[in-house]
């Protein structure tokens, strides 16, 4: 999206609003995207502006989400300019002076957006093939490292698609081995570290009210009760509303 000289590729649709500094927030399919969350990201921008002396005219916000945030867009309808064909919704003349766009990843078009579509809820195997072709054609070590990190993330989100791709296409399997050194996911030690980081992030999302505990437990692959216990033991607080809901559920007769 940006070359070594900091020049933005305006041919990529989501880059067209970009300025000097661009805050990008990724929301998973289970994450809430409401006006409250939008204000939180605006808060990040405010902190950045204050800390680094950046002008409002030099900053943008991009929120990436797999599915369309229907309620948020309805609440902000008078400020929304929609590019339905590309799944991009621009928030204009709202309460801040810098551009904001909401990008629905699954609706993005073009091979240049293969990476974003790949981490959506229903990725296409063709997009993973595109990423592997691109990495096999470059000698840029920094870019290869970026592809490696991206494909590693995808392999943890959807390992079945990766295995299917490697089974049906020996060339893609070879490219995968070239990237990771072995025909398997990253070693157990790194996986453990990543899983711990992911779990901590889930605790923070639940504590801040950005995700329901049940959704976080599903993503952590544990029961809600186990997640609740682990979260409490780790020193995080369960929002009162969710705790009350759980208590009411347990009080109901079987």
Coordinates of N, CA and C in Angstrom, one line a residue:
X1 N 0.8 -1.2 0.0 CA 0.0 0.0 0.0 C 0.9 1.3 0.0
X2 N 2.0 1.2 0.7 CA 2.9 2.3 0.7 C 4.3 1.9 0.3
X3 N 5.0 2.6 -0.6 CA 6.3 2.2 -1.0 C 7.4 2.6 -0.1
X4 N 8.7 2.3 -0.4 CA 9.8 2.7 0.5 C 9.9 4.2 0.8
X5 N 9.4 5.0 -0.1 CA 9.5 6.4 0.0 C 8.3 7.0 0.7
X6 N 7.4 6.2 1.2 CA 6.2 6.6 1.9 C 5.1 7.1 0.9
X7 N 5.2 6.7 -0.4 CA 4.2 7.1 -1.4 C 3.0 6.1 -1.4
X8 N 1.8 6.6 -1.2 CA 0.6 5.8 -1.1 C 0.2 5.4 -2.5
X9 N -0.2 4.1 -2.6 CA -0.7 3.6 -3.9 C -2.2 3.9 -4.0
X10 N -2.5 5.0 -4.7 CA -3.9 5.4 -4.8 C -4.7 4.5 -5.6
X11 N -4.1 3.6 -6.3 CA -4.8 2.7 -7.1 C -5.6 1.6 -6.3
X12 N -5.2 1.5 -5.0 CA -5.9 0.6 -4.1 C -7.0 1.3 -3.5
X13 N -8.2 0.9 -3.6 CA -9.4 1.6 -3.3 C -9.4 2.1 -1.8
X14 N -9.0 1.2 -0.9 CA -9.1 1.7 0.5 C -8.0 2.7 0.9
X15 N -7.0 2.8 0.0 CA -5.9 3.8 0.3 C -6.2 5.2 -0.2
X16 N -7.4 5.4 -0.9 CA -7.6 6.6 -1.5 C -7.8 7.8 -0.6
X17 N -8.3 7.5 0.7 CA -8.4 8.5 1.7 C -7.2 8.8 2.5
X18 N -6.2 7.9 2.3 CA -5.0 7.9 3.2 C -4.3 9.3 3.1
X19 N -3.7 9.6 4.3 CA -2.9 10.8 4.4 C -1.5 10.4 5.0
X20 N -0.9 11.3 5.8 CA 0.4 11.1 6.3 C 0.4 10.0 7.3
X21 N -0.6 9.9 8.2 CA -0.7 8.9 9.3 C -2.1 8.3 9.2
X22 N -2.2 7.0 9.3 CA -3.5 6.3 9.1 C -3.7 5.2 10.1
X23 N -4.7 5.4 10.9 CA -5.0 4.5 12.0 C -6.0 3.4 11.4
X24 N -5.5 2.2 11.6 CA -6.4 1.1 11.0 C -6.7 0.1 12.1
X25 N -8.0 -0.1 12.3 CA -8.5 -0.9 13.4 C -9.2 -2.1 12.8
X26 N -8.8 -3.3 13.1 CA -9.4 -4.6 12.6 C -10.4 -5.1 13.6
X27 N -11.6 -5.4 13.2 CA -12.6 -6.0 14.0 C -12.9 -7.4 13.5
X28 N -12.9 -8.4 14.4 CA -13.2 -9.7 14.0 C -14.7 -9.9 13.8
X29 N -15.2 -11.0 13.2 CA -16.7 -11.1 13.0 C -17.5 -11.1 14.3
X30 N -16.9 -11.5 15.4 CA -17.6 -11.5 16.7 C -17.5 -10.2 17.4
X31 N -16.7 -9.3 17.0 CA -16.5 -8.0 17.7 C -17.6 -7.0 17.3
X32 N -18.0 -6.3 18.4 CA -19.0 -5.2 18.2 C -18.4 -4.1 17.4
X33 N -19.2 -3.5 16.5 CA -18.8 -2.2 15.9 C -19.9 -1.3 16.0
X34 N -19.9 -0.5 17.0 CA -21.0 0.5 17.3 C -20.4 1.9 17.3
X35 N -21.2 2.9 17.6 CA -20.8 4.2 17.7 C -19.8 4.4 18.9
X36 N -20.1 3.6 19.9 CA -19.2 3.7 21.1 C -17.8 3.2 20.7
X37 N -17.7 2.1 19.9 CA -16.4 1.6 19.5 C -15.7 2.6 18.6
X38 N -16.5 3.2 17.7 CA -16.0 4.2 16.8 C -15.3 5.4 17.6
X39 N -16.0 5.8 18.7 CA -15.5 6.9 19.5 C -14.2 6.4 20.2
X40 N -14.1 5.2 20.5 CA -12.9 4.7 21.1 C -11.7 4.8 20.2
X41 N -11.9 4.4 18.9 CA -10.8 4.6 17.9 C -10.5 6.0 17.7
X42 N -11.5 6.9 17.7 CA -11.3 8.3 17.5 C -10.4 8.8 18.7
X43 N -10.6 8.2 19.9 CA -9.8 8.5 21.0 C -8.3 8.1 20.8
X44 N -8.1 7.0 20.2 CA -6.7 6.6 19.8 C -6.1 7.7 18.9
X45 N -6.9 8.1 18.0 CA -6.4 9.2 17.1 C -6.1 10.4 17.8
X46 N -6.9 10.8 18.8 CA -6.7 12.0 19.6 C -5.4 11.9 20.4
X47 N -5.2 10.7 21.0 CA -3.9 10.5 21.7 C -2.7 10.6 20.8
X48 N -2.8 10.0 19.6 CA -1.7 10.1 18.7 C -1.4 11.5 18.3
X49 N -2.5 12.3 18.0 CA -2.3 13.7 17.6 C -1.6 14.5 18.7
X50 N -2.1 14.2 19.9 CA -1.5 15.0 21.1 C -0.1 14.6 21.3
X51 N 0.2 13.3 21.2 CA 1.6 12.8 21.6 C 2.6 13.2 20.6
X52 N 2.3 13.1 19.3 CA 3.3 13.3 18.2 C 3.1 14.6 17.5
X53 N 2.2 15.4 17.9 CA 2.0 16.7 17.2 C 1.6 16.7 15.8
X54 N 0.8 15.6 15.5 CA 0.3 15.5 14.1 C -1.0 16.4 14.0
X55 N -1.1 16.9 12.8 CA -2.3 17.8 12.6 C -3.5 16.9 12.2
X56 N -4.7 17.4 12.5 CA -5.9 16.7 12.1 C -6.0 16.4 10.6
X57 N -5.4 17.3 9.9 CA -5.5 17.2 8.4 C -4.5 16.1 7.9
X58 N -3.7 15.5 8.8 CA -2.7 14.5 8.4 C -3.1 13.1 8.8
X59 N -4.3 12.9 9.3 CA -4.6 11.6 9.9 C -5.9 11.1 9.3
X60 N -6.1 9.8 9.3 CA -7.3 9.1 8.8 C -7.6 7.9 9.7
X61 N -8.8 7.4 9.7 CA -9.2 6.2 10.5 C -9.9 5.2 9.5
X62 N -9.4 4.0 9.6 CA -10.1 2.9 8.8 C -10.4 1.8 9.7
X63 N -11.7 1.4 9.7 CA -12.2 0.3 10.5 C -12.5 -0.9 9.5
X64 N -11.8 -2.0 9.7 CA -12.0 -3.2 8.9 C -12.9 -4.2 9.6
X65 N -13.9 -4.7 8.9 CA -14.8 -5.7 9.5 C -15.3 -6.6 8.4
X66 N -15.5 -7.9 8.8 CA -15.9 -8.9 7.8 C -17.3 -8.6 7.3
X67 N -18.2 -8.2 8.1 CA -19.6 -8.0 7.7 C -20.0 -6.6 7.9
X68 N -21.0 -6.2 7.2 CA -21.5 -4.8 7.3 C -22.1 -4.5 8.6
X69 N -21.7 -3.4 9.3 CA -22.2 -3.0 10.6 C -23.5 -2.2 10.4
X70 N -24.6 -2.9 10.2 CA -25.9 -2.3 9.7 C -26.4 -1.3 10.7
X71 N -26.4 -1.6 12.0 CA -26.9 -0.6 12.9 C -26.1 0.7 13.0
X72 N -24.8 0.5 13.0 CA -23.9 1.7 13.1 C -24.2 2.6 11.8
X73 N -24.2 2.0 10.7 CA -24.4 2.7 9.4 C -25.8 3.4 9.4
X74 N -26.8 2.7 10.0 CA -28.1 3.3 10.1 C -28.1 4.5 11.1
X75 N -27.4 4.4 12.2 CA -27.3 5.5 13.2 C -26.6 6.7 12.6
X76 N -25.6 6.4 11.7 CA -24.8 7.5 11.1 C -25.3 7.8 9.7
X77 N -26.5 7.4 9.3 CA -26.9 7.5 7.9 C -26.7 8.8 7.2
X78 N -27.0 9.9 8.0 CA -26.9 11.3 7.4 C -25.4 11.6 7.1
X79 N -24.5 10.9 7.6 CA -23.1 11.2 7.4 C -22.4 10.2 6.4
X80 N -23.1 9.2 6.0 CA -22.5 8.1 5.3 C -22.6 8.3 3.8
X81 N -21.4 8.1 3.1 CA -21.4 8.1 1.7 C -20.9 6.7 1.3
X82 N -21.8 5.9 0.7 CA -21.6 4.5 0.4 C -21.0 4.2 -1.0
X83 N -20.0 3.3 -1.0 CA -19.5 2.7 -2.2 C -19.8 1.3 -2.1
X84 N -21.1 0.9 -2.4 CA -21.6 -0.4 -2.2 C -20.8 -1.4 -3.0
X85 N -20.4 -1.1 -4.2 CA -19.7 -2.0 -5.1 C -18.4 -2.5 -4.5
X86 N -17.7 -1.7 -3.7 CA -16.5 -2.1 -3.1 C -16.6 -2.3 -1.6
X87 N -17.8 -2.2 -1.1 CA -18.0 -2.4 0.4 C -17.3 -1.4 1.3
X88 N -17.2 -0.2 0.8 CA -16.6 0.9 1.6 C -17.6 2.0 1.9
X89 N -17.6 2.4 3.2 CA -18.6 3.4 3.7 C -17.8 4.5 4.3
X90 N -17.9 5.7 3.7 CA -17.1 6.9 4.2 C -18.0 7.7 5.1
X91 N -17.4 8.0 6.3 CA -18.1 8.9 7.3 C -17.7 10.3 7.1
X92 N -18.5 11.2 6.6 CA -18.2 12.5 6.2 C -19.0 13.6 7.0
X93 N -18.3 14.7 7.3 CA -19.0 15.8 8.0 C -19.6 15.4 9.3
X94 N -18.9 14.4 10.0 CA -19.4 13.9 11.3 C -18.9 14.8 12.4
X95 N -18.4 14.3 13.5 CA -18.1 15.1 14.7 C -16.6 15.3 14.8
X96 N -15.8 14.8 13.8 CA -14.3 15.0 13.9 C -13.9 15.5 12.5
X97 N -12.7 16.1 12.4 CA -12.2 16.7 11.2 C -11.4 15.9 10.3
X98 N -11.2 14.6 10.7 CA -10.4 13.7 9.8 C -11.3 12.7 9.1
X99 N -10.9 12.1 8.0 CA -11.7 11.2 7.2 C -11.8 9.8 8.0
X100 N -12.9 9.2 7.9 CA -13.1 7.9 8.5 C -13.8 7.0 7.4
X101 N -13.3 5.8 7.3 CA -14.0 4.8 6.4 C -14.2 3.5 7.1
X102 N -15.3 2.8 6.8 CA -15.6 1.5 7.3 C -15.5 0.6 6.1
X103 N -14.7 -0.4 6.2 CA -14.4 -1.3 5.0 C -15.0 -2.7 5.4
X104 N -15.9 -3.2 4.6 CA -16.4 -4.6 4.7 C -15.5 -5.5 3.9
X105 N -14.7 -6.3 4.6 CA -13.6 -7.0 3.9 C -14.1 -8.0 2.9
X106 N -15.2 -8.7 3.2 CA -15.7 -9.7 2.4 C -16.3 -9.2 1.1
X107 N -16.5 -7.9 1.0 CA -17.1 -7.3 -0.2 C -16.0 -6.6 -1.1
X108 N -14.8 -6.6 -0.6 CA -13.7 -5.9 -1.4 C -13.5 -6.7 -2.7
X109 N -13.2 -5.9 -3.8 CA -12.9 -6.5 -5.1 C -11.4 -6.4 -5.4
X110 N -11.0 -7.2 -6.4 CA -9.6 -7.0 -6.9 C -8.6 -7.9 -6.2
X111 N -7.6 -8.3 -7.0 CA -6.5 -9.2 -6.4 C -5.7 -8.4 -5.3
X112 N -5.7 -7.1 -5.4 CA -4.9 -6.3 -4.4 C -5.5 -6.4 -3.0
X113 N -6.7 -6.9 -2.9 CA -7.4 -7.0 -1.6 C -7.5 -8.5 -1.2
X114 N -6.7 -9.4 -1.8 CA -6.8 -10.8 -1.5 C -6.5 -11.0 0.0
X115 N -5.5 -10.3 0.5 CA -5.1 -10.5 1.9 C -6.2 -10.2 2.9
X116 N -6.9 -9.1 2.6 CA -8.0 -8.7 3.5 C -9.2 -9.7 3.4
X117 N -9.5 -10.1 2.2 CA -10.6 -11.1 2.1 C -10.2 -12.4 2.7
X118 N -8.9 -12.8 2.7 CA -8.4 -14.0 3.3 C -8.7 -14.2 4.8
X119 N -8.7 -13.0 5.5 CA -8.9 -13.1 6.9 C -10.4 -12.8 7.3
X120 N -11.3 -12.8 6.3 CA -12.7 -12.6 6.6 C -13.2 -14.0 7.0
X121 N -14.5 -14.0 7.4 CA -15.1 -15.2 8.0 C -15.2 -16.4 7.0
X122 N -15.4 -16.1 5.7 CA -15.5 -17.1 4.7 C -14.5 -16.9 3.6
X123 N -13.2 -17.2 3.9 CA -12.2 -16.9 2.9 C -12.3 -17.8 1.7
X124 N -11.8 -17.2 0.6 CA -11.8 -18.0 -0.7 C -10.4 -18.6 -0.9
X125 N -10.3 -19.8 -1.2 CA -9.0 -20.5 -1.4 C -8.2 -19.8 -2.5
X126 N -9.0 -19.1 -3.5 CA -8.3 -18.4 -4.6 C -7.5 -17.2 -4.0
X127 N -7.9 -16.6 -2.9 CA -7.2 -15.5 -2.3 C -5.9 -16.0 -1.7
X128 N -5.9 -17.1 -1.1 CA -4.7 -17.7 -0.5 C -3.7 -18.0 -1.6
X129 N -4.2 -18.6 -2.7 CA -3.4 -18.9 -3.8 C -2.7 -17.6 -4.4
X130 N -3.5 -16.5 -4.4 CA -3.0 -15.3 -4.9 C -1.8 -14.8 -4.0
X131 N -2.0 -14.9 -2.7 CA -0.9 -14.5 -1.8 C 0.3 -15.3 -1.9
X132 N 0.1 -16.6 -2.1 CA 1.3 -17.5 -2.3 C 2.0 -17.2 -3.6
X133 N 1.2 -16.9 -4.6 CA 1.9 -16.6 -5.9 C 2.7 -15.3 -5.8
X134 N 2.1 -14.3 -5.1 CA 2.8 -13.1 -4.9 C 4.1 -13.2 -4.1
X135 N 4.1 -14.0 -3.1 CA 5.3 -14.2 -2.2 C 6.4 -15.0 -3.0
X136 N 5.9 -15.9 -3.9 CA 6.9 -16.7 -4.6 C 7.6 -15.9 -5.7
X137 N 7.0 -14.7 -6.1 CA 7.5 -13.9 -7.2 C 8.4 -12.8 -6.7
X138 N 8.5 -12.6 -5.4 CA 9.3 -11.5 -4.8 C 10.6 -11.9 -4.2
X139 N 11.6 -11.1 -4.2 CA 12.9 -11.3 -3.6 C 13.1 -10.3 -2.4
X140 N 12.1 -9.5 -2.2 CA 12.2 -8.5 -1.1 C 12.0 -9.2 0.2
X141 N 13.1 -9.3 1.0 CA 13.0 -10.0 2.3 C 12.0 -9.4 3.3
X142 N 11.9 -8.1 3.3 CA 10.9 -7.5 4.2 C 9.5 -7.8 3.8
X143 N 9.2 -7.8 2.5 CA 7.9 -8.2 2.0 C 7.6 -9.7 2.3
X144 N 8.6 -10.5 2.1 CA 8.4 -11.9 2.4 C 8.1 -12.1 3.9
X145 N 8.8 -11.3 4.7 CA 8.4 -11.4 6.2 C 7.0 -11.0 6.4
X146 N 6.5 -10.0 5.7 CA 5.1 -9.5 5.9 C 4.2 -10.6 5.5
X147 N 4.5 -11.3 4.3 CA 3.6 -12.4 3.8 C 3.6 -13.5 4.8
X148 N 4.8 -13.8 5.4 CA 4.9 -14.9 6.3 C 4.0 -14.7 7.5
X149 N 4.1 -13.5 8.1 CA 3.3 -13.1 9.2 C 1.8 -13.2 8.9
X150 N 1.4 -12.7 7.7 CA 0.0 -12.7 7.3 C -0.5 -14.1 7.1
X151 N 0.3 -15.0 6.4 CA -0.2 -16.3 6.1 C -0.2 -17.2 7.4
X152 N 0.7 -16.8 8.3 CA 0.8 -17.5 9.6 C -0.5 -17.2 10.4
X153 N -0.9 -15.9 10.4 CA -2.2 -15.5 11.0 C -3.4 -16.3 10.4
X154 N -3.4 -16.4 9.1 CA -4.5 -17.1 8.4 C -4.5 -18.5 8.7
X155 N -3.3 -19.2 8.8 CA -3.2 -20.6 9.1 C -3.8 -20.9 10.5
X156 N -3.7 -20.0 11.4 CA -4.3 -20.2 12.7 C -5.8 -20.0 12.7
X157 N -6.3 -19.1 11.8 CA -7.7 -18.8 11.7 C -8.4 -19.9 10.9
X158 N -7.8 -20.5 9.9 CA -8.4 -21.5 9.1 C -7.4 -22.5 8.5
X159 N -6.9 -23.3 9.4 CA -5.9 -24.3 9.0 C -6.5 -25.3 8.0
X160 N -7.8 -25.6 8.0 CA -8.3 -26.5 7.0 C -8.2 -26.1 5.6
X161 N -8.4 -24.8 5.3 CA -8.2 -24.3 4.0 C -6.8 -24.4 3.5
X162 N -5.8 -24.1 4.4 CA -4.4 -24.3 4.0 C -4.1 -25.7 3.7
X163 N -4.6 -26.6 4.5 CA -4.3 -28.1 4.2 C -4.9 -28.5 2.9
X164 N -6.1 -28.0 2.6 CA -6.8 -28.4 1.4 C -6.0 -27.9 0.2
X165 N -5.5 -26.6 0.3 CA -4.7 -26.0 -0.8 C -3.4 -26.8 -1.0
X166 N -2.8 -27.2 0.0 CA -1.5 -27.9 -0.1 C -1.7 -29.3 -0.7
X167 N -2.8 -29.9 -0.4 CA -3.1 -31.2 -0.9 C -3.4 -31.2 -2.4
X168 N -4.1 -30.2 -2.9 CA -4.6 -30.1 -4.2 C -3.6 -29.5 -5.2
X169 N -2.6 -28.8 -4.7 CA -1.6 -28.1 -5.5 C -0.2 -28.2 -5.0
X170 N 0.6 -29.1 -5.5 CA 2.0 -29.4 -5.1 C 2.8 -28.1 -5.1
X171 N 2.6 -27.2 -6.1 CA 3.4 -26.0 -6.2 C 3.1 -25.1 -5.0
X172 N 1.9 -25.0 -4.6 CA 1.5 -24.2 -3.5 C 2.1 -24.8 -2.2
X173 N 2.1 -26.1 -2.1 CA 2.6 -26.8 -1.0 C 4.1 -26.5 -0.9
X174 N 4.8 -26.5 -2.0 CA 6.3 -26.2 -2.0 C 6.5 -24.7 -1.6
X175 N 5.7 -23.8 -2.1 CA 5.8 -22.4 -1.7 C 5.6 -22.2 -0.2
X176 N 4.6 -22.9 0.3 CA 4.4 -22.9 1.8 C 5.6 -23.4 2.5
X177 N 6.2 -24.5 2.1 CA 7.5 -25.0 2.7 C 8.6 -24.0 2.6
X178 N 8.7 -23.3 1.5 CA 9.8 -22.3 1.3 C 9.6 -21.2 2.3
X179 N 8.3 -20.8 2.5 CA 8.1 -19.7 3.4 C 8.4 -20.0 4.9
X180 N 7.9 -21.2 5.3 CA 8.0 -21.5 6.7 C 9.1 -22.5 7.1
X181 N 9.8 -23.0 6.0 CA 10.9 -23.9 6.3 C 10.5 -25.3 6.5
X182 N 9.3 -25.6 7.0 CA 8.8 -27.0 7.2 C 7.4 -27.0 6.7
X183 N 6.9 -28.2 6.4 CA 5.5 -28.3 5.9 C 4.5 -28.4 7.1
X184 N 4.5 -27.4 8.0 CA 3.6 -27.4 9.1 C 3.6 -26.0 9.6
X185 N 2.7 -25.8 10.6 CA 2.6 -24.5 11.2 C 3.8 -24.2 12.0
X186 N 3.9 -23.0 12.5 CA 5.1 -22.6 13.3 C 5.2 -23.4 14.5
X187 N 6.4 -23.5 15.1 CA 6.7 -24.4 16.2 C 5.8 -24.2 17.4
X188 N 5.8 -25.2 18.3 CA 4.9 -25.1 19.4 C 5.2 -24.0 20.4
X189 N 6.4 -23.6 20.6 CA 6.8 -22.6 21.5 C 6.2 -21.2 21.0
X190 N 6.3 -21.0 19.7 CA 5.7 -19.7 19.2 C 4.2 -19.7 19.2
X191 N 3.6 -20.9 18.9 CA 2.2 -21.0 18.9 C 1.7 -20.7 20.3
X192 N 2.4 -21.2 21.3 CA 2.0 -21.0 22.7 C 2.0 -19.6 23.1
X193 N 3.1 -18.9 22.7 CA 3.2 -17.4 22.9 C 2.0 -16.7 22.3
X194 N 1.8 -17.0 21.0 CA 0.7 -16.3 20.3 C -0.7 -16.6 20.9
X195 N -0.9 -17.8 21.3 CA -2.2 -18.2 22.0 C -2.4 -17.4 23.3
X196 N -1.3 -17.2 24.0 CA -1.4 -16.5 25.3 C -1.7 -15.0 25.0
X197 N -1.1 -14.5 24.0 CA -1.3 -13.1 23.6 C -2.8 -12.9 23.2
X198 N -3.3 -13.9 22.4 CA -4.6 -13.8 21.9 C -5.6 -13.9 23.1
X199 N -5.3 -14.8 24.0 CA -6.2 -14.9 25.2 C -6.3 -13.6 26.0
X200 N -5.1 -13.0 26.2 CA -5.1 -11.7 26.9 C -5.9 -10.7 26.2
X201 N -5.8 -10.6 24.9 CA -6.6 -9.6 24.1 C -8.1 -9.9 24.3
X202 N -8.5 -11.2 24.3 CA -9.9 -11.5 24.5 C -10.4 -11.1 25.9
X203 N -9.5 -11.2 26.9 CA -9.9 -10.8 28.2 C -10.2 -9.3 28.2
X204 N -9.3 -8.5 27.5 CA -9.4 -7.1 27.5 C -10.7 -6.7 26.7
X205 N -11.0 -7.4 25.6 CA -12.2 -7.1 24.9 C -13.5 -7.3 25.7
X206 N -13.5 -8.4 26.5 CA -14.7 -8.6 27.3 C -14.8 -7.6 28.5
X207 N -13.6 -7.3 29.1 CA -13.6 -6.4 30.2 C -14.1 -5.0 29.8
X208 N -13.7 -4.6 28.5 CA -14.1 -3.3 28.0 C -15.5 -3.3 27.4
X209 N -16.1 -4.4 27.4 CA -17.5 -4.5 26.8 C -17.5 -4.5 25.3
X210 N -16.4 -4.8 24.6 CA -16.4 -4.8 23.2 C -16.7 -6.2 22.6
X211 N -16.8 -7.2 23.5 CA -17.2 -8.6 23.0 C -17.9 -9.3 24.2
X212 N -18.9 -10.1 23.8 CA -19.6 -10.9 24.8 C -18.7 -12.1 25.2
X213 N -18.8 -12.4 26.5 CA -18.0 -13.5 27.0 C -18.2 -14.8 26.3
X214 N -19.4 -15.1 25.9 CA -19.6 -16.3 25.2 C -18.9 -16.4 23.8
X215 N -18.8 -15.2 23.1 CA -18.1 -15.2 21.8 C -16.6 -15.3 22.1
X216 N -16.1 -14.7 23.1 CA -14.7 -14.8 23.4 C -14.3 -16.2 23.8
X217 N -15.2 -16.9 24.6 CA -14.9 -18.3 24.9 C -14.9 -19.2 23.7
X218 N -15.8 -18.9 22.8 CA -15.8 -19.7 21.5 C -14.5 -19.6 20.8
X219 N -14.0 -18.3 20.7 CA -12.8 -18.1 20.0 C -11.6 -18.7 20.7
X220 N -11.6 -18.8 22.0 CA -10.6 -19.4 22.8 C -10.7 -20.9 22.8
X221 N -11.8 -21.4 22.3 CA -12.0 -22.9 22.2 C -12.1 -23.5 23.6
X222 N -12.8 -22.8 24.5 CA -13.1 -23.3 25.9 C -14.6 -23.0 26.2
X223 N -15.1 -23.6 27.2 CA -16.5 -23.3 27.7 C -16.5 -21.9 28.3
X224 N -17.7 -21.3 28.3 CA -17.9 -20.0 28.9 C -17.5 -20.0 30.4
X225 N -17.8 -21.1 31.1 CA -17.5 -21.2 32.5 C -15.9 -21.2 32.7
X226 N -15.3 -22.0 31.8 CA -13.8 -22.1 32.0 C -13.2 -20.7 31.6
X227 N -13.7 -20.1 30.6 CA -13.2 -18.7 30.2 C -13.4 -17.7 31.3
X228 N -14.5 -17.8 31.9 CA -14.8 -16.8 33.0 C -13.9 -17.1 34.2
X229 N -13.6 -18.3 34.5 CA -12.7 -18.6 35.6 C -11.3 -18.2 35.3
X230 N -10.8 -18.5 34.1 CA -9.5 -18.1 33.6 C -9.3 -16.6 33.6
X231 N -10.3 -15.9 33.2 CA -10.3 -14.4 33.1 C -10.2 -13.8 34.5
X232 N -11.0 -14.3 35.4 CA -11.0 -13.8 36.8 C -9.6 -14.1 37.4
X233 N -9.1 -15.3 37.2 CA -7.8 -15.7 37.8 C -6.7 -14.8 37.2
X234 N -6.8 -14.4 36.0 CA -5.8 -13.5 35.4 C -5.9 -12.1 35.8
X235 N -6.9 -11.8 36.6 CA -7.0 -10.4 37.2 C -7.8 -9.5 36.4
X236 N -8.7 -10.0 35.5 CA -9.5 -9.1 34.7 C -10.9 -9.2 35.3
X237 N -11.7 -8.1 35.0 CA -13.0 -7.9 35.5 C -14.1 -8.2 34.5
X238 N -15.1 -9.0 34.8 CA -16.2 -9.3 33.9 C -17.2 -8.2 34.1
X239 N -17.7 -7.5 33.0 CA -18.6 -6.4 33.2 C -19.9 -6.8 33.9
X240 N -20.4 -5.9 34.7 CA -21.5 -6.3 35.6 C -22.7 -6.8 34.8
X241 N -23.0 -6.2 33.7 CA -24.2 -6.6 32.9 C -24.0 -8.1 32.5
X242 N -22.8 -8.5 32.1 CA -22.6 -9.9 31.7 C -22.7 -10.8 32.9
X243 N -22.2 -10.4 34.0 CA -22.2 -11.2 35.2 C -23.6 -11.4 35.7
X244 N -24.4 -10.3 35.6 CA -25.8 -10.4 36.0 C -26.6 -11.4 35.0
X245 N -26.3 -11.3 33.7 CA -27.0 -12.2 32.8 C -26.6 -13.6 33.1
X246 N -25.4 -13.9 33.5 CA -25.0 -15.3 33.8 C -25.7 -15.7 35.1
X247 N -25.8 -14.9 36.1 CA -26.4 -15.2 37.3 C -27.9 -15.6 37.1
X248 N -28.6 -14.8 36.3 CA -30.0 -15.0 35.9 C -30.2 -16.3 35.2
X249 N -29.2 -16.6 34.3 CA -29.3 -17.9 33.6 C -29.2 -19.1 34.5
X250 N -28.2 -19.0 35.5 CA -28.0 -20.1 36.4 C -29.2 -20.2 37.3
X251 N -29.9 -19.1 37.6 CA -31.0 -19.2 38.6 C -32.3 -19.8 38.0
X252 N -32.3 -19.9 36.6 CA -33.5 -20.4 36.0 C -33.7 -21.9 36.3
X253 N -34.9 -22.4 36.6 CA -35.1 -23.8 36.8 C -34.9 -24.6 35.6
X254 N -34.4 -25.8 35.7 CA -34.2 -26.7 34.6 C -35.5 -27.4 34.2

